[in-house]
Coordinates of C-alpha atoms in Angstrom, one line a residue:
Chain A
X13 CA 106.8 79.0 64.0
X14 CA 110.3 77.8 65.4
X15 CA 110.0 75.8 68.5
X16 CA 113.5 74.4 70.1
X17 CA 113.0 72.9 73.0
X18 CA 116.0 71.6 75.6
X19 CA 118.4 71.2 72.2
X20 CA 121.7 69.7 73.3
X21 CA 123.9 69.3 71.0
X22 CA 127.7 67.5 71.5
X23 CA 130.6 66.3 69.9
X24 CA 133.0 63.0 70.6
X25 CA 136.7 64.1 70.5
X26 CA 139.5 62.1 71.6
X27 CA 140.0 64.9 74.5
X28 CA 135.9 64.4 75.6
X29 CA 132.5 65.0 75.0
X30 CA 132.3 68.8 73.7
X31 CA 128.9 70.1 75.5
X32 CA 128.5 72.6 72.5
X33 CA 124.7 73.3 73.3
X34 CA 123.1 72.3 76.2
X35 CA 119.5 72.2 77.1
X36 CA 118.1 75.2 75.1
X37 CA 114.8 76.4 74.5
X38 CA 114.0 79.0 72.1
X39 CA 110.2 79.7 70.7
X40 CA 110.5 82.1 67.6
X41 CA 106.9 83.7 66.3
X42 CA 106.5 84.2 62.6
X43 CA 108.4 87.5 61.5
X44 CA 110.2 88.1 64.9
X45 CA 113.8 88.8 64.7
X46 CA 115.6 87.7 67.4
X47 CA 120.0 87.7 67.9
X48 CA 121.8 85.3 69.4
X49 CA 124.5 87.1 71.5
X50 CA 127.3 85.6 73.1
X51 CA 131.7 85.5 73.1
X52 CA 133.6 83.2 70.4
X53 CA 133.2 79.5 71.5
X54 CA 130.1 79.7 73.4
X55 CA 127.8 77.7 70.9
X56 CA 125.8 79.9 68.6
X57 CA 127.2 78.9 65.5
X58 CA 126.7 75.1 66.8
X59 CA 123.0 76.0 68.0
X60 CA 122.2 77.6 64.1
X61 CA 124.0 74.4 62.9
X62 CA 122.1 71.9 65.1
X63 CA 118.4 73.9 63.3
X64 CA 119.2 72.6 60.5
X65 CA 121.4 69.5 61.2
X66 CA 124.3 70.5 58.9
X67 CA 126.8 69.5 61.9
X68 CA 129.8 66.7 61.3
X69 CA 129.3 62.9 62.1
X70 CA 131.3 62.9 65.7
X71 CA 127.6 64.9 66.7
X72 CA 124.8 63.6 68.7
X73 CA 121.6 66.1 69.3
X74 CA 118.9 65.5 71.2
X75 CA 115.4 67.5 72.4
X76 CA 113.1 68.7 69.8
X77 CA 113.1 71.5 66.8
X78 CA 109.5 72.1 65.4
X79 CA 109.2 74.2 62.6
X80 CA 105.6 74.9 61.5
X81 CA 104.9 71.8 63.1
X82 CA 107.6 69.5 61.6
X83 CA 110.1 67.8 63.9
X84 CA 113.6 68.5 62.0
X85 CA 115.1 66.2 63.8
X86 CA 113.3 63.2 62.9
X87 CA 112.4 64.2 59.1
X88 CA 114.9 62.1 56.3
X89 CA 117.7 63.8 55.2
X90 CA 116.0 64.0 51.8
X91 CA 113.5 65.9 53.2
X92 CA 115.6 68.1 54.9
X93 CA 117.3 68.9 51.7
X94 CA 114.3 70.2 50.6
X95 CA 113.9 72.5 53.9
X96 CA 117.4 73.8 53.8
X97 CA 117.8 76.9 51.5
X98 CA 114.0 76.8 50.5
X99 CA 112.2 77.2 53.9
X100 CA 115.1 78.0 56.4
X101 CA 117.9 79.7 54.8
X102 CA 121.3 79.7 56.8
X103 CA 123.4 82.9 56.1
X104 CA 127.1 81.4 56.3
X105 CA 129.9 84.0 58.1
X106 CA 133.0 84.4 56.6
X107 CA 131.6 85.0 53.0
X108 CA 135.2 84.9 51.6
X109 CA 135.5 81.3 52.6
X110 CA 131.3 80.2 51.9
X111 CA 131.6 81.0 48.3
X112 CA 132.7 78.5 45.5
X113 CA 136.4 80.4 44.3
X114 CA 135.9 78.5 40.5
X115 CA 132.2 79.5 40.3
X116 CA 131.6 83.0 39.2
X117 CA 128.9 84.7 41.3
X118 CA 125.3 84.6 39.0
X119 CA 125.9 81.1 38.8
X120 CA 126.4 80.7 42.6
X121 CA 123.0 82.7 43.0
X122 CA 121.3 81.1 39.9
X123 CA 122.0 77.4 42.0
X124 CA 119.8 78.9 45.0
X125 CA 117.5 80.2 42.2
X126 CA 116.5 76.7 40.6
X127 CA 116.3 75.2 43.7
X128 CA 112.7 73.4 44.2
X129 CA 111.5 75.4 41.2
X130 CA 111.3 74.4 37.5
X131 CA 112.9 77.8 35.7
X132 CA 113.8 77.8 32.8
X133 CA 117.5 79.5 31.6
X134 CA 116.1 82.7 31.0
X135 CA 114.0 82.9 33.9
X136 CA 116.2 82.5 36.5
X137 CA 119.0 84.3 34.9
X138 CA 116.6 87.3 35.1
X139 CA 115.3 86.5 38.8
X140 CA 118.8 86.6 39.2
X141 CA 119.4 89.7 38.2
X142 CA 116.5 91.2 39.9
X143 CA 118.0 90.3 43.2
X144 CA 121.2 91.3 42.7
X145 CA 119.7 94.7 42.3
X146 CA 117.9 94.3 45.6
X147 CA 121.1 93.6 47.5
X148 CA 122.1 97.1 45.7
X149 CA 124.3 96.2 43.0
X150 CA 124.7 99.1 40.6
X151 CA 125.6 97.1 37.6
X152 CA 124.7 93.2 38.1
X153 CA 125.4 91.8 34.6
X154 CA 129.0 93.0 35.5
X155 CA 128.3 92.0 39.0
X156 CA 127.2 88.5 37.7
X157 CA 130.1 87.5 35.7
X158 CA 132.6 88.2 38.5
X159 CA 134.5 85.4 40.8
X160 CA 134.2 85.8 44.5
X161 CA 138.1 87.3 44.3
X162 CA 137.4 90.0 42.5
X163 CA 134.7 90.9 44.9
X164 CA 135.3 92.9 48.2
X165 CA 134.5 91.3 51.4
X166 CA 131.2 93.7 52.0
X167 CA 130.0 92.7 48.0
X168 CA 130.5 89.1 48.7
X169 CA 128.7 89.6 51.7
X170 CA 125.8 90.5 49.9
X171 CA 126.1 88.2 47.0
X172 CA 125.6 85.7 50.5
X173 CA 122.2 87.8 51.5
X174 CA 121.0 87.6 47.7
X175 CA 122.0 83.9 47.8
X176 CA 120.2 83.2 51.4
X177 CA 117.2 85.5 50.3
X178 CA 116.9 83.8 46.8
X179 CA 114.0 81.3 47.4
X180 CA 112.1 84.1 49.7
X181 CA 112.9 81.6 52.9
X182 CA 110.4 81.7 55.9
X183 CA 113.3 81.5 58.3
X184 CA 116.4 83.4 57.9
X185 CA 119.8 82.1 60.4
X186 CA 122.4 84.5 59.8
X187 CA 125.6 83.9 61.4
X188 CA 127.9 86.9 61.6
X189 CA 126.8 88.9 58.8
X190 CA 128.3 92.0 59.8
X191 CA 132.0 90.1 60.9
X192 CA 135.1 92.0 60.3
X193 CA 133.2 94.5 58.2
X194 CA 133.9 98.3 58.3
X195 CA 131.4 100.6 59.9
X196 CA 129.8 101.8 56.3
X197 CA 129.5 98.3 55.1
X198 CA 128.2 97.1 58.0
X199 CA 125.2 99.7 58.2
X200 CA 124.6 98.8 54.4
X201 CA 124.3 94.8 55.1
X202 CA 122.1 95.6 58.6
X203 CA 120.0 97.9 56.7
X204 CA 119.8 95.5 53.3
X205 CA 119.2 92.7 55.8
X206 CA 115.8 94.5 57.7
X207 CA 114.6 95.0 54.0
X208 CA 115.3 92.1 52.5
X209 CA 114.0 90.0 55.3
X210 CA 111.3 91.5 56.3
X211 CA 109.1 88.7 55.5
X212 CA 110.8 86.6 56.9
X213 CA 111.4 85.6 60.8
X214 CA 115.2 85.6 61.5
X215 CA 117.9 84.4 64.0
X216 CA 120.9 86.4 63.9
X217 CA 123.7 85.3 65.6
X218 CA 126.5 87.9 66.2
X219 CA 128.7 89.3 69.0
X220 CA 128.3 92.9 68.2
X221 CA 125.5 94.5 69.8
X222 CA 125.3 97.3 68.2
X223 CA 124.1 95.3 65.1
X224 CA 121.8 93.0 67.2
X225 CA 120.1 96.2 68.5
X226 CA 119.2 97.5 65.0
X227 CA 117.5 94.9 63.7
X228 CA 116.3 92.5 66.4
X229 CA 112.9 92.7 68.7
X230 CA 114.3 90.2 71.1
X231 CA 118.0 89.4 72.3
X232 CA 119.0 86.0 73.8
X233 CA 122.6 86.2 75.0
X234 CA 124.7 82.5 75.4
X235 CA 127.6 81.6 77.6
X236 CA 129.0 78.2 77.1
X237 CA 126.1 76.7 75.6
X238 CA 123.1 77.6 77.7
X239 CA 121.2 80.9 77.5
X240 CA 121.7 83.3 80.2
X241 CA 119.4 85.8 79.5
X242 CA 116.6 86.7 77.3
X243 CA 114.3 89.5 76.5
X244 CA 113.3 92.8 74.8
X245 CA 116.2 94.2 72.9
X246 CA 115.8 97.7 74.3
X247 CA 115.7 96.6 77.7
X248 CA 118.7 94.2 77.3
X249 CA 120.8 97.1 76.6
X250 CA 119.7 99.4 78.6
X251 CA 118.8 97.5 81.5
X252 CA 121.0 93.7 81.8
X253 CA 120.3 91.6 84.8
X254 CA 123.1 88.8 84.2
X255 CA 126.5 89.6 85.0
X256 CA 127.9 88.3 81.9
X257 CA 125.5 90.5 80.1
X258 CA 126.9 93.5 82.1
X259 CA 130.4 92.5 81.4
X260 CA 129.7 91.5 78.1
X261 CA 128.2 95.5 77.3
X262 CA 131.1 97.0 78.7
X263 CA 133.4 95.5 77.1
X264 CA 132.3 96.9 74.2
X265 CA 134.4 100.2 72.8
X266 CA 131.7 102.3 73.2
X267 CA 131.5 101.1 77.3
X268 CA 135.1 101.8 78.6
X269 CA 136.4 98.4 76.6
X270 CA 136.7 96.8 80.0
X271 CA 138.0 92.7 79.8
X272 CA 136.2 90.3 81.3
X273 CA 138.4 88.5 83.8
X274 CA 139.5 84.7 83.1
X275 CA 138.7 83.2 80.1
X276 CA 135.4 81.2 79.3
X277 CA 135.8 78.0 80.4
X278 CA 136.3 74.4 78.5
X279 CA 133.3 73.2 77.0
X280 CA 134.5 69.5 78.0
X281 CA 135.1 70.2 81.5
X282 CA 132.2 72.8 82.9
X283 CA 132.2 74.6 85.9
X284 CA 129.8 73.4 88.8
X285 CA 127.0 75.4 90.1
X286 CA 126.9 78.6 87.8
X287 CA 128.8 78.1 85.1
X288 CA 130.0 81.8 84.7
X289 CA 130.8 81.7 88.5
X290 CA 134.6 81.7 88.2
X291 CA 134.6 85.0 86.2
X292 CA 131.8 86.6 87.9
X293 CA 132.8 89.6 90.6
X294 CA 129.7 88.9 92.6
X295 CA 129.8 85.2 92.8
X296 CA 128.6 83.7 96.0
X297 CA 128.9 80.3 97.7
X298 CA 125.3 79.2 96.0
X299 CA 126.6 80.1 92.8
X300 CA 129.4 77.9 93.4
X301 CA 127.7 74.6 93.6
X302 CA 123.7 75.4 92.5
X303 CA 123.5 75.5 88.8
X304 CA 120.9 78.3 88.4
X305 CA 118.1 78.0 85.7
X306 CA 117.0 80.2 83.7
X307 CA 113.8 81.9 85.7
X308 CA 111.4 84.9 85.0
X309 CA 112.1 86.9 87.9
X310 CA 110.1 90.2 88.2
X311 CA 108.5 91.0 84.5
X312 CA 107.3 88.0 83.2
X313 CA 108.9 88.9 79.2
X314 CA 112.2 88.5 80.8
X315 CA 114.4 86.1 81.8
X316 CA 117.9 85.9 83.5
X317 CA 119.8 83.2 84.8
X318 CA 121.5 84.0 87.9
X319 CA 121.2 83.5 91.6
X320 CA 122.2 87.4 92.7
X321 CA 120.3 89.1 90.2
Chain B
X16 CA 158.4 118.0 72.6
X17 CA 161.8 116.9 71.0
X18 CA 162.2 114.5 67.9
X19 CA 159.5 113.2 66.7
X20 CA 159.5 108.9 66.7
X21 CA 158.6 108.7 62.9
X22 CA 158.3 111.6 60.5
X23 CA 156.4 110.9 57.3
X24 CA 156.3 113.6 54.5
X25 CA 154.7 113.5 51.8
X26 CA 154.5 109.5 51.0
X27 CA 152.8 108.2 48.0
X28 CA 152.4 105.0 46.7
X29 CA 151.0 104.4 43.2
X30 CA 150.1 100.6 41.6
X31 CA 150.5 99.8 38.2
X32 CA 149.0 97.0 36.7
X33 CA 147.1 95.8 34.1
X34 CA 148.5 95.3 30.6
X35 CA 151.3 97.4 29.9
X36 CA 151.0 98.5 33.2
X37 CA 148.5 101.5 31.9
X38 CA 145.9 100.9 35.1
X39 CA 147.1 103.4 37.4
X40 CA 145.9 103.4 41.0
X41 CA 146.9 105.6 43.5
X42 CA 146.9 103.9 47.1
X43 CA 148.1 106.3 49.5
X44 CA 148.7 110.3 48.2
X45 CA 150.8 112.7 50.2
X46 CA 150.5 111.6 53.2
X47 CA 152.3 113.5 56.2
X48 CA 152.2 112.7 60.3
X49 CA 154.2 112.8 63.0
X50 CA 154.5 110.2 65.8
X51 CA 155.9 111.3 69.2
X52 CA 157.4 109.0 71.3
X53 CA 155.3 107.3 74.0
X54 CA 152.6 108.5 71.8
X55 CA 149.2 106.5 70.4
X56 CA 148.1 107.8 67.0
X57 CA 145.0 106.1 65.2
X58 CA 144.3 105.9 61.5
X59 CA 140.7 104.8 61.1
X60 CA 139.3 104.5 57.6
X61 CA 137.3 102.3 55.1
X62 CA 138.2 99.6 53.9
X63 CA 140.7 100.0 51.0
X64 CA 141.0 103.4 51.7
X65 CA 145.3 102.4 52.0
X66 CA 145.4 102.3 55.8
X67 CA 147.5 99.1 55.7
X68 CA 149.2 100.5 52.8
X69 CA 150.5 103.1 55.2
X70 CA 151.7 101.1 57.8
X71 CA 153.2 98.4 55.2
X72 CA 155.3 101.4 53.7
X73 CA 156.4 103.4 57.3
X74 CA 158.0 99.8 58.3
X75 CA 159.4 99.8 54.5
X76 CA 157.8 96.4 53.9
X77 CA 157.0 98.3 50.8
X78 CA 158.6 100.5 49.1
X79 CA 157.4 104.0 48.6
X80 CA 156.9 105.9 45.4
X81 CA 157.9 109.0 46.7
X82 CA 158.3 111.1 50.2
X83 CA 160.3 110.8 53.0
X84 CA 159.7 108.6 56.2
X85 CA 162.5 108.9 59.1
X86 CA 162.8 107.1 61.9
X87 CA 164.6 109.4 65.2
X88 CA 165.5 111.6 62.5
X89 CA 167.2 109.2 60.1
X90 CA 165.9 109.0 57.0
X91 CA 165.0 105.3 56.0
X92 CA 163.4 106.3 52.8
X93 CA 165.7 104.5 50.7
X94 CA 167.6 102.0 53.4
X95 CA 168.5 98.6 51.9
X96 CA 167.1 95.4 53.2
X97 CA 170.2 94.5 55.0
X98 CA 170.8 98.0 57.2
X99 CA 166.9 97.8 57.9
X100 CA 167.4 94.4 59.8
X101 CA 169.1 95.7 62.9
X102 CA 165.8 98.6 63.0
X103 CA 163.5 95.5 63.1
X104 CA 164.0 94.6 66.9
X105 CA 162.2 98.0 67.8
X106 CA 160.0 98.3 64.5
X107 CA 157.3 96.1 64.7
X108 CA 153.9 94.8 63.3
X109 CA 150.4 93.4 64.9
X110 CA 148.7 91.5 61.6
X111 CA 144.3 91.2 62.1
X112 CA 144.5 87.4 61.3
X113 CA 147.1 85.9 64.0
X114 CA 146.2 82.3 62.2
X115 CA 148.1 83.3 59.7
X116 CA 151.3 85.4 61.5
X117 CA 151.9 82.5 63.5
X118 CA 153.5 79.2 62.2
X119 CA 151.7 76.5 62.7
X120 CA 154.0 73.7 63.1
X121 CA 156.7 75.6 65.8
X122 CA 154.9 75.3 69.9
X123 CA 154.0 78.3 71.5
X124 CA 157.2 78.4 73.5
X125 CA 159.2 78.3 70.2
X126 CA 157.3 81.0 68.1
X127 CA 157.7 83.4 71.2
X128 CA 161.7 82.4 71.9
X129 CA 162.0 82.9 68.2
X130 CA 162.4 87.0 68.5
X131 CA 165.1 86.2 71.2
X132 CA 167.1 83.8 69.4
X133 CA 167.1 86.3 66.5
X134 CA 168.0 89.5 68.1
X135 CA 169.5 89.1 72.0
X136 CA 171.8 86.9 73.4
X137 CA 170.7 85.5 76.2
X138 CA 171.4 82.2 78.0
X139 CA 168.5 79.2 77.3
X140 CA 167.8 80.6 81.3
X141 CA 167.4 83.6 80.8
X142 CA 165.5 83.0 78.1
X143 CA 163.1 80.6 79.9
X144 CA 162.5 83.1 82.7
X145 CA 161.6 86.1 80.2
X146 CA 159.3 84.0 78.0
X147 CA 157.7 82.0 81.2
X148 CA 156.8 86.3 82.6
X149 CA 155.7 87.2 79.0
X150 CA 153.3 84.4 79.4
X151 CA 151.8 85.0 82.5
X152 CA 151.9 89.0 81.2
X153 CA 149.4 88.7 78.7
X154 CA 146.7 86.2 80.9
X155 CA 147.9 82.4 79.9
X156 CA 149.2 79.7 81.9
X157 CA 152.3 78.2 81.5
X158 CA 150.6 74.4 80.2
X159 CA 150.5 76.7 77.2
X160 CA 154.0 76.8 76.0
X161 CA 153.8 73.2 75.1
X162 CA 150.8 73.7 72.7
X163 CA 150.6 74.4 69.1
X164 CA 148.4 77.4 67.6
X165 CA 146.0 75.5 66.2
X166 CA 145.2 74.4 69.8
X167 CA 144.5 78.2 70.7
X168 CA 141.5 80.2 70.3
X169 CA 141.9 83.5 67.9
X170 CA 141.9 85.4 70.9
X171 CA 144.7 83.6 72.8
X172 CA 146.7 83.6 69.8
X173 CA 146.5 87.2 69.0
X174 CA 148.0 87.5 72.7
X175 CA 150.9 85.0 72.0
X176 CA 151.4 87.0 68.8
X177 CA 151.6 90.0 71.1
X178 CA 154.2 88.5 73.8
X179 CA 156.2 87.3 70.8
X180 CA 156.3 91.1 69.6
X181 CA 156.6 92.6 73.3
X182 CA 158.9 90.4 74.8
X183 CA 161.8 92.2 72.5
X184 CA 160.3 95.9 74.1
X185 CA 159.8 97.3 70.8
X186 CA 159.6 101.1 70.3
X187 CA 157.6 101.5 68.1
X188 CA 154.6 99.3 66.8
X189 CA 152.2 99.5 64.2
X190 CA 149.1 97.5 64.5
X191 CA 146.9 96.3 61.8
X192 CA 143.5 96.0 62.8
X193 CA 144.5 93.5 65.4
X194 CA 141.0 93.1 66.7
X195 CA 138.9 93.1 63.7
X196 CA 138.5 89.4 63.9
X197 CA 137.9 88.9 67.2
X198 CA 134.8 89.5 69.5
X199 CA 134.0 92.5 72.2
X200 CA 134.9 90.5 74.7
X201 CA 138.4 89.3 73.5
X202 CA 139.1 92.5 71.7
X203 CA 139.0 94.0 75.4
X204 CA 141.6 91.8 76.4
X205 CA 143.8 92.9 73.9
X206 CA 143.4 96.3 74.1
X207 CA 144.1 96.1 77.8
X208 CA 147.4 94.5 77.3
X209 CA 148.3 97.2 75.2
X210 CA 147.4 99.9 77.2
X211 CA 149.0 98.0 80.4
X212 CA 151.8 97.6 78.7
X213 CA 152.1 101.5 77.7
X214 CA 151.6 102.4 80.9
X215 CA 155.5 100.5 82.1
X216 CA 157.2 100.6 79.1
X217 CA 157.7 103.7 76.4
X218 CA 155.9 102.1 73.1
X219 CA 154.0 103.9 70.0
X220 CA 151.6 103.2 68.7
X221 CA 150.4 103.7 64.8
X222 CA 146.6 102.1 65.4
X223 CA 145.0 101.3 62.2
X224 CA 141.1 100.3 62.2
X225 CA 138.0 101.0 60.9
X226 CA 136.5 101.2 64.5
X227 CA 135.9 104.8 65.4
X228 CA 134.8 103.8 69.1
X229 CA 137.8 101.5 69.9
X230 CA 140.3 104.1 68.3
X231 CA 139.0 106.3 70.8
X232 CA 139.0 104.6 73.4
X233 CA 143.3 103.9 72.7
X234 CA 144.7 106.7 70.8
X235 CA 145.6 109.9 71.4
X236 CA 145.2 111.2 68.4
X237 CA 143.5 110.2 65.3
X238 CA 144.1 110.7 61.4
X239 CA 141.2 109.5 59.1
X240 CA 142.2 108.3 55.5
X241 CA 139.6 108.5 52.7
X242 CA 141.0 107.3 49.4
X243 CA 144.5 107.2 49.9
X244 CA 144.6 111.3 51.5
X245 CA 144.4 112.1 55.3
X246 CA 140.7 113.9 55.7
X247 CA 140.8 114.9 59.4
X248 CA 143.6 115.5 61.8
X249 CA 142.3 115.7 65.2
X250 CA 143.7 116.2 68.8
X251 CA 142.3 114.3 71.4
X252 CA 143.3 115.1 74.8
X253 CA 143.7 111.7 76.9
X254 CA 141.1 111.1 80.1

């Protein structure tokens, strides 16, 4: 359905060329949920951006993203208008900033409502309510009349879900739903998000695993803008062959909260060979000058990036 | 064990608002704890279960309703402003969004010499040399000093917002979710200052988050807050 093939996306800045994305390839079946794993900085808010070519004019992207067939990156922006928020729906993070502060909330949702369909008042006022009922709103007439500031960060988080699930998309990018949530909200918005979605195929880019291994089939983890590894969800977790992977799993709570070393590096100035090499405990002289790509090594569903693993 | 740090018994804070100021809301009700010295003590709830409204009022950046809150056995309860000040240097605060604790038009070398122009009196050398070692304490490089925060990841500033807070050797800190926006991977970095710096200096800690895991993984004990009450005291013995 989605087919992303050697994306690289940069930016101009006066310090360099930003190397935000670089040479990915993703292939996403219809309803296959797959998360996008990786540390702050490492491109997965720039690769969901670059999918649907919301990014600023300092940007150039190259390579190819089909969807169902379509090259997105050659269609007119007109067109692509028409794609964004109908077909591919791109969950914003930070929900607190995504929303319109002078807007109250029905009318934010009733916007993604009309969109590419000829409702009248009534109508969408009532498709409206309907799903702010399905994101689990008690009481959405009250619900609907409220501005985003009287809403708590876990109910404007949903008003975002209702808004991204309005036109029943075919594709569903969410970028950090679950962020800075606590633990009850966060199981509500994973669990409303496997529901609501479940038509749908989705890419959901996050750094908590914990939420990535809920609702995904497949996880793809990033480190400064390439993938490193991919494969079954299950066997990610259990099972990591990349040493960033590794490191990246322990330093969760849950793991011993051990820091990676270093920090990653500068997206203007990369690393030679591997590009995690300078943080990596098992680096070796290959790793240091052979940039490794990203191979099946012995199962055929997975693949890892590395040299030593 | 001898004094206890802070002592808080029977704190409440209640809201008005509305017209008239008829809306009542309770935020935090009777809420007692000791903190020991050298001692890590988490307080994990939901949120707007009045976690932050806890630590806010133990600092007395708000004032209580009612209850007691002393600090090595001096009541501070009803301190002014001005005999508070002195308490600062070892009384500090860890906010979840350093964006905002930091200002963004001083360098980093400024916002962490701030603290020292403020509360020690030490030459510009000496100075120098302790912010230079803070620095390289919490995993930057010097080239850093020069920068503004804007210029910094979250990560890296939540670390300068830590060096500006350690570099005075506080006693006693309270920090407000100080990971919650950041990821795994820089959230471990900051977690393992803190528990390297425990391990040379005496500092306690009052841990506020909603992150069961990670308060276990700090804390020696843990209080959980539902609704403004404390639900669960429990012991934890330290691995």
């Amino acid at each position: 359905m989605l087919q992303v093939s050697n994306l690289k996306t940069s930016f101009r800045t006066p310090e360099g060329i930003v190397k935000a994305v670089d040479s990915i390839d993703i292939s996403l079946r219809k309803r296959e949920k797959v998360g996008l794993i990786g540390e702050t900085g490492c491109g997965k808010t720039v690769f969901g951006m670059s999918v649907v070519r919301l990014l600023p004019h300092n940007t150039s992207i190259s390579g190819k993203v089909s969807y169902k067939g379509k090259d997105l990156m050659t269609v007119p922006e007109s067109h692509m208008q028409n794609i964004r928020g109908s077909e591919i729906s791109f969950i914003l993070q930070n929900p607190s900033v995504s929303l319109n502060p002078l807007m109250r909330v029905g009318g934010q949702i009733e916007e993604a409502v009309r969109k590419g369909k000829n409702l009248s008042a009534q109508e969408s006022r009532k498709e409206t309510l309907r799903l702010l009922k399905e994101v689990n709103f008690q009481d959405p007439e009250y619900i609907m009349n409220r501005y985003p500031h009287e809403l708590s960060g876990g109910m404007k988080q949903r008003v975002m879900i209702a808004i991204g699930i309005a036109s029943e998309p075919d594709l569903i990018i969410a970028d950090e739903p679950t962020k800075a949530l606590d633990k009850g909200n966060k199981k509500e918005i994973l669990s409303l998000l496997s529901d609501t979605a479940e038509r749908s195929s989705m890419i959901m880019i996050t750094h908590d695993l914990a939420a990535a291994s809920e609702l995904c089939d497949r996880i793809l983890v990033m480190y400064d803008g390439e993938i490193v590894e991919d494969g079954p969800c299950d066997e990610i977790l259990s099972d990591p062959l990349h040493p960033y992977t590794i490191a990246f799993i322990k330093a969760h709570p849950k793991n011993g909260c051990k820091a990676i070393p270093g920090s990653s590096p500068s997206l203007i100035d990369l690393p030679s060979g591997c590009r995690f090499h300078p943080r990596c405990p098992d680096a070796c002289a290959k790793c240091r000058t052979n940039h490794p790509d990203l191979s099946s090594g012995h199962s055929h569903h997975r693949k890892n990036r590395c040299h030593c693993h | 064990m001898s004094l206890p740090l802070i002592e808080v018994k029977n704190l409440t804070k209640v809201y008005h608002s509305g017209l008239f100021k008829r809306e009542v809301k309770v935020a935090v009700h009777d809420v007692s704890f000791t903190l020991h010295t050298g001692e890590t003590l988490g307080l994990i709830g939901e949120s707007g279960s009045g976690k932050t409204t806890i630590g806010r009022l133990v600092l007395r950046l708000i004032d209580p309703t009612s209850g007691r809150i002393s600090y090595k056995g001096r009541d501070i309860t009803h301190v002014s402003r001005k005999e508070m000040r002195p308490l600062r240097r070892d009384m500090q605060i860890i906010f979840q969004d350093p964006e905002s604790s930091l200002n963004p038009k001083m360098r980093i070398y400024q916002i962490i010499e701030e603290p020292l122009l403020l509360y020690t009196e030490l030459s510009p050398k000496e100075r120098d040399e302790k912010i230079r070692s803070m620095v390289s304490y919490i995993g930057l490089t010097e080239e850093y000093l020069g920068r503004y925060p804007y210029q910094l990841s979250g990560g890296q500033n939540q670390r300068i917002v830590l060096a500006r807070i350690l570099i005075l050797e506080p006693e006693f800190l309270v920090a407000d979710e100080p990971t919650a926006s950041l990821d795994v991977s820089v959230q471990a970095q900051i977690i393992e200052i803190l528990k390297r710096w425990k391990q040379e200096h005496t500092l306690s800690i009052l841990f506020i988050s909603h992150d069961e895991d990670l308060v276990k993984t700090l804390c020696d004990r843990v209080i959980q807050i539902h609704d403004g009450r404390i639900q669960d005291l429990q012991d934890r013995n330290t691995s």
